[in-house]
mmCIF file of C-alpha atoms and ligand atoms in Angstrom:
data_model
loop_
_atom_site.group_PDB
_atom_site.id
_atom_site.type_symbol
_atom_site.label_atom_id
_atom_site.label_comp_id
_atom_site.label_asym_id
_atom_site.label_seq_id
_atom_site.Cartn_x
_atom_site.Cartn_y
_atom_site.Cartn_z
ATOM 1 C CA MET A 14 12.152 -3.655 -18.737
ATOM 2 C CA HIS A 15 11.067 -6.746 -16.827
ATOM 3 C CA ILE A 16 9.687 -6.060 -13.342
ATOM 4 C CA LEU A 17 9.069 -8.669 -10.639
ATOM 5 C CA VAL A 18 6.045 -7.570 -8.615
ATOM 6 C CA THR A 19 5.657 -9.472 -5.345
ATOM 7 C CA GLY A 20 2.120 -9.248 -3.963
ATOM 8 C CA GLY A 21 1.004 -8.158 -7.437
ATOM 9 C CA THR A 22 -2.537 -9.547 -7.212
ATOM 10 C CA GLY A 23 -3.165 -7.521 -4.021
ATOM 11 C CA TYR A 24 -4.818 -4.121 -3.724
ATOM 12 C CA ILE A 25 -1.912 -1.787 -4.510
ATOM 13 C CA GLY A 26 0.049 -4.381 -6.521
ATOM 14 C CA SER A 27 -2.783 -4.974 -9.000
ATOM 15 C CA HIS A 28 -3.252 -1.256 -9.687
ATOM 16 C CA THR A 29 0.500 -0.857 -10.104
ATOM 17 C CA THR A 30 0.640 -3.812 -12.500
ATOM 18 C CA VAL A 31 -2.010 -2.157 -14.677
ATOM 19 C CA GLU A 32 0.014 1.060 -14.849
ATOM 20 C CA LEU A 33 3.238 -0.871 -15.589
ATOM 21 C CA LEU A 34 1.639 -2.905 -18.394
ATOM 22 C CA ASN A 35 0.037 0.222 -19.873
ATOM 23 C CA GLN A 36 3.483 1.828 -20.007
ATOM 24 C CA GLY A 37 4.968 -1.170 -21.840
ATOM 25 C CA TYR A 38 6.794 -2.832 -18.942
ATOM 26 C CA GLN A 39 6.949 -6.633 -18.811
ATOM 27 C CA VAL A 40 5.528 -7.830 -15.481
ATOM 28 C CA THR A 41 5.905 -11.068 -13.540
ATOM 29 C CA ILE A 42 3.797 -11.421 -10.399
ATOM 30 C CA VAL A 43 4.662 -13.603 -7.434
ATOM 31 C CA ASP A 44 1.790 -13.965 -4.954
ATOM 32 C CA ASN A 45 0.631 -16.825 -2.725
ATOM 33 C CA LEU A 46 -2.991 -15.565 -2.995
ATOM 34 C CA TYR A 47 -3.242 -15.350 0.802
ATOM 35 C CA ASN A 48 -5.081 -12.039 0.514
ATOM 36 C CA SER A 49 -6.062 -11.839 -3.146
ATOM 37 C CA SER A 50 -7.836 -13.741 -5.882
ATOM 38 C CA ILE A 51 -6.482 -15.396 -9.027
ATOM 39 C CA LYS A 52 -9.377 -13.631 -10.817
ATOM 40 C CA VAL A 53 -7.451 -10.380 -10.467
ATOM 41 C CA LEU A 54 -5.321 -11.588 -13.396
ATOM 42 C CA ASP A 55 -8.409 -11.702 -15.659
ATOM 43 C CA ARG A 56 -9.320 -8.185 -14.558
ATOM 44 C CA ILE A 57 -5.797 -6.919 -15.273
ATOM 45 C CA GLU A 58 -5.978 -8.514 -18.717
ATOM 46 C CA ARG A 59 -9.376 -6.915 -19.406
ATOM 47 C CA LEU A 60 -7.951 -3.514 -18.498
ATOM 48 C CA THR A 61 -4.646 -3.736 -20.352
ATOM 49 C CA GLY A 62 -5.052 -6.412 -23.039
ATOM 50 C CA LYS A 63 -2.025 -8.133 -21.501
ATOM 51 C CA ARG A 64 -1.748 -10.959 -18.982
ATOM 52 C CA PRO A 65 1.222 -10.758 -16.640
ATOM 53 C CA GLN A 66 3.231 -13.913 -16.030
ATOM 54 C CA PHE A 67 2.076 -15.311 -12.679
ATOM 55 C CA TYR A 68 3.664 -17.628 -10.119
ATOM 56 C CA GLN A 69 1.544 -18.763 -7.184
ATOM 57 C CA THR A 70 4.559 -18.790 -4.913
ATOM 58 C CA ASP A 71 5.109 -17.987 -1.261
ATOM 59 C CA ILE A 72 8.127 -15.747 -0.739
ATOM 60 C CA LEU A 73 8.839 -17.786 2.403
ATOM 61 C CA ASP A 74 9.513 -20.772 0.127
ATOM 62 C CA LEU A 75 13.097 -19.998 -0.865
ATOM 63 C CA LEU A 76 13.476 -22.848 -3.376
ATOM 64 C CA SER A 77 10.303 -21.957 -5.276
ATOM 65 C CA LEU A 78 11.193 -18.289 -5.224
ATOM 66 C CA GLU A 79 14.660 -19.099 -6.555
ATOM 67 C CA ASN A 80 13.022 -20.976 -9.399
ATOM 68 C CA VAL A 81 11.277 -17.739 -10.396
ATOM 69 C CA PHE A 82 14.642 -15.952 -10.523
ATOM 70 C CA LYS A 83 16.239 -18.825 -12.485
ATOM 71 C CA GLU A 84 13.514 -18.753 -15.118
ATOM 72 C CA ASN A 85 13.560 -14.976 -15.631
ATOM 73 C CA ASN A 86 15.884 -12.048 -16.006
ATOM 74 C CA PHE A 87 14.513 -9.199 -13.915
ATOM 75 C CA ASP A 88 15.603 -5.572 -14.166
ATOM 76 C CA ALA A 89 13.827 -4.465 -10.997
ATOM 77 C CA VAL A 90 11.577 -5.602 -8.171
ATOM 78 C CA ILE A 91 8.578 -3.919 -6.572
ATOM 79 C CA HIS A 92 8.063 -5.612 -3.228
ATOM 80 C CA PHE A 93 4.449 -5.436 -1.990
ATOM 81 C CA ALA A 94 4.031 -8.949 -0.560
ATOM 82 C CA GLY A 95 3.387 -8.959 3.162
ATOM 83 C CA TYR A 96 0.779 -8.885 5.880
ATOM 84 C CA LYS A 97 -0.656 -5.471 6.718
ATOM 85 C CA ALA A 98 -3.251 -5.589 9.490
ATOM 86 C CA VAL A 99 -2.038 -3.487 12.404
ATOM 87 C CA GLY A 100 -4.324 -5.020 15.076
ATOM 88 C CA GLU A 101 -3.650 -8.584 13.940
ATOM 89 C CA SER A 102 0.098 -7.953 14.112
ATOM 90 C CA VAL A 103 -0.263 -7.206 17.827
ATOM 91 C CA SER A 104 -1.950 -10.614 18.397
ATOM 92 C CA ILE A 105 0.349 -12.723 16.161
ATOM 93 C CA PRO A 106 3.680 -10.879 16.020
ATOM 94 C CA ILE A 107 5.753 -13.967 15.132
ATOM 95 C CA THR A 108 3.646 -14.552 12.025
ATOM 96 C CA TYR A 109 4.152 -10.933 11.007
ATOM 97 C CA TYR A 110 7.918 -10.987 11.593
ATOM 98 C CA GLN A 111 8.149 -14.322 9.778
ATOM 99 C CA ASN A 112 6.277 -13.181 6.677
ATOM 100 C CA ASN A 113 7.375 -9.565 6.442
ATOM 101 C CA ILE A 114 10.997 -10.008 7.544
ATOM 102 C CA ALA A 115 11.999 -13.605 6.716
ATOM 103 C CA GLY A 116 10.059 -13.484 3.428
ATOM 104 C CA SER A 117 11.731 -10.204 2.482
ATOM 105 C CA LEU A 118 15.178 -11.588 3.357
ATOM 106 C CA ASN A 119 14.592 -14.481 0.941
ATOM 107 C CA LEU A 120 13.819 -11.953 -1.767
ATOM 108 C CA TYR A 121 16.821 -9.711 -1.012
ATOM 109 C CA GLN A 122 19.107 -12.752 -0.918
ATOM 110 C CA LEU A 123 17.959 -13.874 -4.370
ATOM 111 C CA MET A 124 18.208 -10.360 -5.776
ATOM 112 C CA ALA A 125 21.861 -10.335 -4.684
ATOM 113 C CA LYS A 126 22.510 -13.820 -6.094
ATOM 114 C CA TYR A 127 20.910 -13.030 -9.482
ATOM 115 C CA ASN A 128 22.296 -9.477 -9.712
ATOM 116 C CA VAL A 129 18.974 -7.668 -9.590
ATOM 117 C CA ASP A 130 19.971 -4.292 -8.185
ATOM 118 C CA ASN A 131 16.833 -2.132 -8.400
ATOM 119 C CA ILE A 132 14.059 -2.316 -5.830
ATOM 120 C CA VAL A 133 11.054 -0.280 -4.739
ATOM 121 C CA PHE A 134 9.800 -1.261 -1.279
ATOM 122 C CA SER A 135 6.312 -0.678 0.176
ATOM 123 C CA SER A 136 6.954 1.110 3.421
ATOM 124 C CA SER A 137 4.416 3.053 5.411
ATOM 125 C CA ALA A 138 3.847 6.342 7.199
ATOM 126 C CA THR A 139 3.366 4.158 10.264
ATOM 127 C CA VAL A 140 7.190 4.165 10.671
ATOM 128 C CA TYR A 141 6.953 7.793 11.836
ATOM 129 C CA GLY A 142 5.105 6.503 14.907
ATOM 130 C CA ASP A 143 3.782 9.237 17.171
ATOM 131 C CA ASN A 144 7.106 11.016 17.506
ATOM 132 C CA PHE A 145 7.007 13.922 15.087
ATOM 133 C CA GLN A 146 5.224 17.133 14.065
ATOM 134 C CA VAL A 147 3.169 17.189 10.864
ATOM 135 C CA PRO A 148 3.828 17.387 8.005
ATOM 136 C CA PHE A 149 5.986 14.270 8.293
ATOM 137 C CA LYS A 150 9.296 14.736 6.528
ATOM 138 C CA GLU A 151 11.583 11.947 5.342
ATOM 139 C CA GLU A 152 14.548 13.578 7.103
ATOM 140 C CA TYR A 153 12.912 12.780 10.465
ATOM 141 C CA GLY A 154 14.055 9.177 9.905
ATOM 142 C CA SER A 155 11.754 6.709 11.623
ATOM 143 C CA GLY A 156 10.374 6.832 15.113
ATOM 144 C CA ASP A 157 9.298 4.346 17.760
ATOM 145 C CA THR A 158 6.725 2.181 16.038
ATOM 146 C CA THR A 159 3.576 1.354 17.949
ATOM 147 C CA ASN A 160 2.850 -2.157 16.648
ATOM 148 C CA PRO A 161 4.705 -5.188 15.177
ATOM 149 C CA TYR A 162 3.436 -4.457 11.658
ATOM 150 C CA GLY A 163 5.029 -1.014 11.781
ATOM 151 C CA THR A 164 8.203 -2.521 13.196
ATOM 152 C CA THR A 165 8.433 -4.935 10.241
ATOM 153 C CA LYS A 166 8.370 -1.923 7.905
ATOM 154 C CA LYS A 167 10.991 -0.114 9.942
ATOM 155 C CA PHE A 168 13.235 -3.240 10.001
ATOM 156 C CA ASN A 169 12.907 -3.651 6.232
ATOM 157 C CA GLU A 170 14.001 -0.037 5.799
ATOM 158 C CA ILE A 171 17.045 -0.707 8.017
ATOM 159 C CA ILE A 172 17.879 -3.996 6.271
ATOM 160 C CA LEU A 173 17.717 -2.406 2.812
ATOM 161 C CA THR A 174 19.830 0.522 4.021
ATOM 162 C CA ASP A 175 22.516 -1.930 5.201
ATOM 163 C CA ILE A 176 22.345 -3.877 1.933
ATOM 164 C CA ALA A 177 22.810 -0.603 0.032
ATOM 165 C CA LYS A 178 25.894 0.174 2.139
ATOM 166 C CA ALA A 179 27.391 -3.211 1.271
ATOM 167 C CA ASN A 180 26.421 -3.203 -2.419
ATOM 168 C CA SER A 181 27.261 0.035 -4.200
ATOM 169 C CA LYS A 182 25.262 -1.092 -7.260
ATOM 170 C CA LEU A 183 21.989 -1.305 -5.327
ATOM 171 C CA SER A 184 19.340 1.270 -6.078
ATOM 172 C CA CYS A 185 16.444 1.316 -3.643
ATOM 173 C CA VAL A 186 13.451 3.566 -3.118
ATOM 174 C CA LEU A 187 11.572 3.145 0.150
ATOM 175 C CA LEU A 188 8.101 4.517 -0.520
ATOM 176 C CA ARG A 189 6.307 5.525 2.654
ATOM 177 C CA TYR A 190 2.626 5.350 1.744
ATOM 178 C CA PHE A 191 0.134 7.405 3.710
ATOM 179 C CA ASN A 192 -3.516 6.227 3.513
ATOM 180 C CA PRO A 193 -4.282 4.600 0.140
ATOM 181 C CA ILE A 194 -8.007 4.423 -0.663
ATOM 182 C CA GLY A 195 -10.287 4.284 -3.697
ATOM 183 C CA ALA A 196 -10.306 1.808 -6.539
ATOM 184 C CA HIS A 197 -9.732 1.561 -10.267
ATOM 185 C CA PRO A 198 -12.255 3.877 -12.004
ATOM 186 C CA SER A 199 -13.419 0.896 -14.124
ATOM 187 C CA GLY A 200 -14.704 -0.813 -10.958
ATOM 188 C CA LEU A 201 -12.676 -3.922 -11.876
ATOM 189 C CA LEU A 202 -9.978 -3.595 -9.208
ATOM 190 C CA GLY A 203 -10.184 -2.478 -5.605
ATOM 191 C CA GLU A 204 -9.662 -3.427 -2.002
ATOM 192 C CA VAL A 205 -11.428 -6.518 -0.683
ATOM 193 C CA PRO A 206 -10.990 -6.596 3.089
ATOM 194 C CA ASN A 207 -11.219 -9.882 4.952
ATOM 195 C CA GLY A 208 -14.159 -9.797 7.401
ATOM 196 C CA ILE A 209 -15.074 -6.572 9.153
ATOM 197 C CA PRO A 210 -12.730 -3.840 7.910
ATOM 198 C CA ASN A 211 -10.373 -2.071 10.293
ATOM 199 C CA ASN A 212 -9.661 0.851 8.001
ATOM 200 C CA LEU A 213 -11.960 3.815 7.627
ATOM 201 C CA VAL A 214 -12.956 3.838 3.970
ATOM 202 C CA PRO A 215 -13.491 0.075 3.574
ATOM 203 C CA TYR A 216 -15.711 0.306 6.683
ATOM 204 C CA ILE A 217 -17.680 3.269 5.290
ATOM 205 C CA ALA A 218 -18.094 1.342 2.007
ATOM 206 C CA LYS A 219 -19.837 -1.444 3.919
ATOM 207 C CA VAL A 220 -22.116 1.060 5.647
ATOM 208 C CA ALA A 221 -22.953 2.501 2.219
ATOM 209 C CA SER A 222 -23.753 -0.972 0.850
ATOM 210 C CA GLY A 223 -25.949 -1.722 3.883
ATOM 211 C CA GLU A 224 -23.730 -4.564 5.145
ATOM 212 C CA LEU A 225 -22.836 -2.643 8.291
ATOM 213 C CA GLU A 226 -25.279 -0.504 10.231
ATOM 214 C CA TYR A 227 -23.213 2.565 11.100
ATOM 215 C CA LEU A 228 -19.686 3.911 11.258
ATOM 216 C CA ARG A 229 -18.040 4.098 14.660
ATOM 217 C CA VAL A 230 -16.044 7.334 14.715
ATOM 218 C CA PHE A 231 -13.074 6.759 17.020
ATOM 219 C CA GLY A 232 -13.007 9.932 19.114
ATOM 220 C CA ASP A 233 -14.170 13.505 18.493
ATOM 221 C CA ASP A 234 -11.937 15.230 21.029
ATOM 222 C CA TYR A 235 -8.677 15.436 19.094
ATOM 223 C CA ASP A 236 -7.112 18.817 18.426
ATOM 224 C CA THR A 237 -8.302 18.868 14.793
ATOM 225 C CA ILE A 238 -10.787 20.781 12.641
ATOM 226 C CA ASP A 239 -13.815 18.864 14.013
ATOM 227 C CA GLY A 240 -12.232 16.765 16.760
ATOM 228 C CA THR A 241 -11.935 13.598 14.620
ATOM 229 C CA GLY A 242 -8.660 12.090 13.382
ATOM 230 C CA VAL A 243 -7.017 13.649 10.340
ATOM 231 C CA ARG A 244 -5.180 11.553 7.700
ATOM 232 C CA ASP A 245 -3.543 11.984 4.320
ATOM 233 C CA TYR A 246 -5.604 9.933 1.852
ATOM 234 C CA ILE A 247 -4.185 9.066 -1.553
ATOM 235 C CA HIS A 248 -6.053 7.533 -4.508
ATOM 236 C CA VAL A 249 -4.662 4.059 -5.218
ATOM 237 C CA VAL A 250 -4.237 4.911 -8.915
ATOM 238 C CA ASP A 251 -2.066 7.909 -8.009
ATOM 239 C CA LEU A 252 -0.101 5.654 -5.660
ATOM 240 C CA ALA A 253 0.334 3.086 -8.446
ATOM 241 C CA LYS A 254 1.710 5.802 -10.731
ATOM 242 C CA ALA A 255 4.212 6.829 -8.051
ATOM 243 C CA HIS A 256 5.732 3.326 -8.375
ATOM 244 C CA LEU A 257 6.462 3.891 -12.054
ATOM 245 C CA LYS A 258 8.260 7.111 -11.194
ATOM 246 C CA ALA A 259 10.160 5.283 -8.461
ATOM 247 C CA ILE A 260 11.207 2.491 -10.852
ATOM 248 C CA GLU A 261 12.412 5.096 -13.374
ATOM 249 C CA TYR A 262 14.362 6.718 -10.547
ATOM 250 C CA THR A 263 16.042 3.471 -9.463
ATOM 251 C CA VAL A 264 17.402 2.751 -12.926
ATOM 252 C CA LYS A 265 19.010 6.204 -13.127
ATOM 253 C CA HIS A 266 20.480 6.357 -9.614
ATOM 254 C CA ARG A 267 22.371 4.309 -7.052
ATOM 255 C CA GLY A 268 21.944 4.214 -3.292
ATOM 256 C CA ILE A 269 18.816 4.443 -1.179
ATOM 257 C CA GLU A 270 16.112 7.097 -0.807
ATOM 258 C CA VAL A 271 13.118 7.312 1.512
ATOM 259 C CA ILE A 272 10.199 9.059 -0.186
ATOM 260 C CA ASN A 273 6.743 9.909 1.200
ATOM 261 C CA VAL A 274 3.776 9.198 -1.040
ATOM 262 C CA GLY A 275 0.746 11.145 0.056
ATOM 263 C CA SER A 276 -1.299 14.085 -1.127
ATOM 264 C CA GLY A 277 0.092 16.485 1.473
ATOM 265 C CA PHE A 278 -3.469 17.284 2.671
ATOM 266 C CA GLY A 279 -5.289 16.025 5.722
ATOM 267 C CA TYR A 280 -8.995 15.163 5.922
ATOM 268 C CA SER A 281 -10.895 14.378 9.092
ATOM 269 C CA VAL A 282 -13.004 11.264 9.578
ATOM 270 C CA LEU A 283 -16.206 13.312 9.283
ATOM 271 C CA GLU A 284 -14.971 15.066 6.143
ATOM 272 C CA ILE A 285 -14.354 11.667 4.546
ATOM 273 C CA LEU A 286 -17.754 10.419 5.676
ATOM 274 C CA HIS A 287 -19.470 13.459 4.127
ATOM 275 C CA ALA A 288 -17.498 13.092 0.879
ATOM 276 C CA TYR A 289 -18.644 9.456 0.757
ATOM 277 C CA GLU A 290 -22.248 10.511 1.367
ATOM 278 C CA LYS A 291 -21.922 12.756 -1.681
ATOM 279 C CA ALA A 292 -20.584 9.831 -3.729
ATOM 280 C CA CYS A 293 -23.361 7.423 -2.743
ATOM 281 C CA GLN A 294 -26.025 10.124 -2.528
ATOM 282 C CA LYS A 295 -27.442 9.064 0.806
ATOM 283 C CA PRO A 296 -26.819 9.878 4.452
ATOM 284 C CA LEU A 297 -24.533 7.422 6.240
ATOM 285 C CA PRO A 298 -25.232 6.815 9.935
ATOM 286 C CA TYR A 299 -22.419 7.144 12.459
ATOM 287 C CA LYS A 300 -21.843 7.164 16.211
ATOM 288 C CA ILE A 301 -19.021 8.815 18.094
ATOM 289 C CA VAL A 302 -17.251 6.234 20.259
ATOM 290 C CA ALA A 303 -14.026 6.195 22.314
ATOM 291 C CA ARG A 304 -10.640 6.854 20.752
ATOM 292 C CA ARG A 305 -8.942 3.791 19.229
ATOM 293 C CA PRO A 306 -5.775 2.910 21.183
ATOM 294 C CA GLY A 307 -2.600 3.755 19.265
ATOM 295 C CA ASP A 308 -4.237 6.386 17.016
ATOM 296 C CA ILE A 309 -2.644 9.793 16.603
ATOM 297 C CA ALA A 310 -4.603 13.003 15.997
ATOM 298 C CA THR A 311 -3.113 14.104 12.702
ATOM 299 C CA CYS A 312 -0.921 12.546 10.035
ATOM 300 C CA TYR A 313 -0.052 14.008 6.657
ATOM 301 C CA ALA A 314 2.952 14.027 4.382
ATOM 302 C CA ASP A 315 5.475 16.580 3.357
ATOM 303 C CA THR A 316 5.412 15.830 -0.379
ATOM 304 C CA ALA A 317 8.295 18.060 -1.507
ATOM 305 C CA LYS A 318 10.782 15.191 -1.900
ATOM 306 C CA ALA A 319 8.432 13.100 -4.067
ATOM 307 C CA LYS A 320 7.925 16.113 -6.286
ATOM 308 C CA LYS A 321 11.633 16.963 -6.453
ATOM 309 C CA LEU A 322 13.143 13.489 -6.937
ATOM 310 C CA LEU A 323 10.326 11.669 -8.729
ATOM 311 C CA GLY A 324 8.338 14.510 -10.297
ATOM 312 C CA PHE A 325 5.325 12.939 -8.601
ATOM 313 C CA GLU A 326 2.158 14.760 -7.577
ATOM 314 C CA CYS A 327 -1.336 13.429 -6.908
ATOM 315 C CA GLU A 328 -3.922 14.105 -9.597
ATOM 316 C CA LEU A 329 -7.049 12.677 -7.982
ATOM 317 C CA GLY A 330 -8.917 14.220 -5.066
ATOM 318 C CA ILE A 331 -11.180 13.054 -2.310
ATOM 319 C CA ASP A 332 -14.306 13.067 -4.514
ATOM 320 C CA GLU A 333 -12.692 10.678 -7.012
ATOM 321 C CA MET A 334 -11.435 8.486 -4.147
ATOM 322 C CA CYS A 335 -14.945 8.109 -2.683
ATOM 323 C CA ARG A 336 -16.633 7.803 -6.102
ATOM 324 C CA ASP A 337 -14.309 4.978 -7.183
ATOM 325 C CA SER A 338 -14.515 3.185 -3.843
ATOM 326 C CA TYR A 339 -18.320 3.236 -3.989
ATOM 327 C CA ASN A 340 -18.379 2.195 -7.637
ATOM 328 C CA PHE A 341 -16.118 -0.807 -6.886
ATOM 329 C CA THR A 342 -18.272 -1.749 -3.881
ATOM 330 C CA LYS A 343 -21.460 -1.676 -5.966
ATOM 331 C CA MET A 344 -19.947 -3.622 -8.861
ATOM 332 C CA ASN A 345 -18.356 -6.310 -6.668
ATOM 333 C CA PRO A 346 -20.754 -7.200 -3.834
ATOM 334 C CA ASP A 347 -18.930 -10.517 -3.357
ATOM 335 C CA GLY A 348 -15.416 -9.175 -3.905
ATOM 336 C CA ILE A 349 -13.297 -10.213 -6.888
ATOM 337 C CA GLU A 350 -14.533 -13.765 -7.458
HETATM 338 P P1 NAD B 23 -2.721 -6.686 0.040
HETATM 339 O O1 NAD B 23 -2.884 -7.612 1.181
HETATM 340 O O2 NAD B 23 -3.918 -6.357 -0.789
HETATM 341 O O3 NAD B 23 -1.575 -7.213 -0.936
HETATM 342 C C1 NAD B 23 -0.467 -7.946 -0.477
HETATM 343 C C2 NAD B 23 -0.338 -9.191 -1.337
HETATM 344 O O4 NAD B 23 0.776 -9.949 -0.866
HETATM 345 C C3 NAD B 23 -1.575 -10.096 -1.264
HETATM 346 O O5 NAD B 23 -2.024 -10.380 -2.566
HETATM 347 C C4 NAD B 23 -1.065 -11.352 -0.550
HETATM 348 O O6 NAD B 23 -1.691 -12.513 -1.014
HETATM 349 C C5 NAD B 23 0.421 -11.311 -0.891
HETATM 350 N N1 NAD B 23 1.277 -11.995 0.087
HETATM 351 C C6 NAD B 23 1.281 -11.859 1.445
HETATM 352 N N2 NAD B 23 2.225 -12.669 1.981
HETATM 353 C C7 NAD B 23 2.830 -13.304 0.946
HETATM 354 C C8 NAD B 23 3.873 -14.270 0.846
HETATM 355 N N3 NAD B 23 4.463 -14.762 1.937
HETATM 356 N N4 NAD B 23 4.232 -14.711 -0.365
HETATM 357 C C9 NAD B 23 3.635 -14.222 -1.488
HETATM 358 N N5 NAD B 23 2.647 -13.346 -1.462
HETATM 359 C C10 NAD B 23 2.236 -12.873 -0.251
HETATM 360 O O7 NAD B 23 -2.061 -5.343 0.619
HETATM 361 P P2 NAD B 23 -1.893 -3.915 -0.060
HETATM 362 O O8 NAD B 23 -2.823 -2.981 0.596
HETATM 363 O O9 NAD B 23 -1.895 -4.030 -1.537
HETATM 364 O O10 NAD B 23 -0.434 -3.564 0.474
HETATM 365 C C11 NAD B 23 0.719 -3.839 -0.303
HETATM 366 C C12 NAD B 23 1.941 -3.459 0.507
HETATM 367 O O11 NAD B 23 1.874 -2.088 0.855
HETATM 368 C C13 NAD B 23 2.077 -4.226 1.828
HETATM 369 O O12 NAD B 23 3.449 -4.509 2.036
HETATM 370 C C14 NAD B 23 1.574 -3.242 2.857
HETATM 371 O O13 NAD B 23 2.159 -3.452 4.115
HETATM 372 C C15 NAD B 23 2.037 -1.921 2.255
HETATM 373 N N6 NAD B 23 1.234 -0.777 2.705
HETATM 374 C C16 NAD B 23 -0.120 -0.822 2.573
HETATM 375 C C17 NAD B 23 -0.885 0.253 3.031
HETATM 376 C C18 NAD B 23 -2.386 0.222 2.933
HETATM 377 O O14 NAD B 23 -3.035 0.989 3.637
HETATM 378 N N7 NAD B 23 -2.976 -0.629 2.091
HETATM 379 C C19 NAD B 23 -0.256 1.376 3.596
HETATM 380 C C20 NAD B 23 1.138 1.379 3.706
HETATM 381 C C21 NAD B 23 1.883 0.279 3.259
HETATM 382 C C1 WQD B 24 -8.104 6.471 9.630
HETATM 383 C C2 WQD B 24 -8.878 7.360 10.608
HETATM 384 C C3 WQD B 24 -9.261 6.319 12.741
HETATM 385 C C4 WQD B 24 -11.923 3.176 11.280
HETATM 386 C C5 WQD B 24 -3.625 2.486 8.905
HETATM 387 C C6 WQD B 24 -2.348 1.852 9.353
HETATM 388 C C7 WQD B 24 -1.192 2.415 8.584
HETATM 389 C C8 WQD B 24 -1.416 2.289 7.075
HETATM 390 C C9 WQD B 24 -2.743 2.856 6.676
HETATM 391 C C10 WQD B 24 -0.413 0.230 6.371
HETATM 392 C C11 WQD B 24 -8.321 7.305 12.037
HETATM 393 C C12 WQD B 24 -10.567 6.580 12.032
HETATM 394 C C13 WQD B 24 -11.077 4.264 11.362
HETATM 395 C C14 WQD B 24 -13.226 3.262 11.852
HETATM 396 C C15 WQD B 24 -12.743 5.515 12.538
HETATM 397 N N1 WQD B 24 -1.439 0.915 6.656
HETATM 398 N N2 WQD B 24 -11.474 5.419 11.980
HETATM 399 N N3 WQD B 24 -13.568 4.441 12.452
HETATM 400 O O1 WQD B 24 -4.938 4.109 11.269
HETATM 401 O O2 WQD B 24 -4.455 6.091 9.746
HETATM 402 O O3 WQD B 24 -3.577 3.880 9.160
HETATM 403 O O4 WQD B 24 -3.776 2.271 7.488
HETATM 404 O O5 WQD B 24 0.732 0.550 6.410
HETATM 405 O O6 WQD B 24 -0.072 1.700 8.977
HETATM 406 O O7 WQD B 24 -2.185 2.110 10.740
HETATM 407 O O8 WQD B 24 -5.978 4.278 8.958
HETATM 408 O O9 WQD B 24 -8.192 3.876 7.992
HETATM 409 O O10 WQD B 24 -7.588 2.708 10.140
HETATM 410 O O11 WQD B 24 -7.989 5.163 10.172
HETATM 411 O O12 WQD B 24 -13.097 6.554 13.103
HETATM 412 O O13 WQD B 24 -14.006 2.302 11.830
HETATM 413 O O14 WQD B 24 -10.219 6.867 10.688
HETATM 414 O O15 WQD B 24 -9.376 6.550 14.112
HETATM 415 O O16 WQD B 24 -8.475 8.601 12.580
HETATM 416 P P1 WQD B 24 -4.733 4.638 9.923
HETATM 417 P P2 WQD B 24 -7.479 3.913 9.289
#
């Protein structure tokens, strides 16, 4: 099977490409390298012995993207390409709607034109907003999103649902990721945040490497085990494997399914910090500061649907997540260059 992976040189896309190639899939990546390096292709080749076909193409460029469809015969698409920084999306919403909505529409339009009917879309637990009780269940639908980034994910879910209503051949899995962290155990692939990280584990990694002085813990007065925010962290390699299950599902079914991808467990900020201290074998300084606006106390997935429909369960725990994050950080002090 030939899979088009948009955003395939990015953090989750590169790990997914490795799993796809290892399982014998043919992979073509489309990425404009806005948030990733061309060197990722060398790393993927080192890990798999295979080099995916690569187009440095912006999905906003309809003519170039059409060229990719003309030159290939895809069986399915995994659509990762997009912007993902929550805070930035509040400052530059038009840019986010342009890239994540208009770019996606180009892709969906070409899929229809070239009869590519299977798609797995990168959605996010952020679409639940702050409306529901944990564990978050797919049947809740989506809530009021709290930032433009989240709204772009919610709109994509709605757009794909409408496309599925109009095209009975379409098979779509909307994967709602919880908090992906960690890196490839080889240390060759991982997350390379731009500037000072917004997310917890990339920030802790920079404290561990000495680049940042201490972690700011956003609030210790939530109604949680130790007062700090609780999230459902999933190892990026487990998440990558969930995409293979989702692709297998799309080829056997028609219609659209929303599926959570998380571990089903919640860890607090301090629990993650202490797990990371174990991984790097040193104490990591932190200070409690005010809550971060927009944060909720607790977020974790109901994973029953992923298990039932995809046969997917996480295999890696918090120790592996922190170990692999730290290993990647040590091995790549300048990122993937
Ligand atoms: P990433 O930034 O590492 O990867 C996205 C890739 O898309 C990058 O390589 C970037 O260069 C590329 N890209 C962006 N705009 C493009 C465009 N117009 N044309 C072509 N390529 C473009 O992000 P990631 O963490 O791997 O996330 C992948 C997807 O998963 C995103 O859609 C993101 O919103 C979603 N997601 C991520 C998380 C997370 O915490 N990382 C959680 C939930 C959902
Ligand atoms: C986790 C916990 C913070 C940084 C975000 C997006 C979501 C999805 C995943 C894309 C919270 C606390 C954090 C720090 C801290 N991405 N924290 N100090 O907010 O759960 O989810 O990434 O779809 O859409 O919103 O992840 O890693 O930012 O925060 O105390 O410096 O760590 O308050 O409790 P979040 P996060």
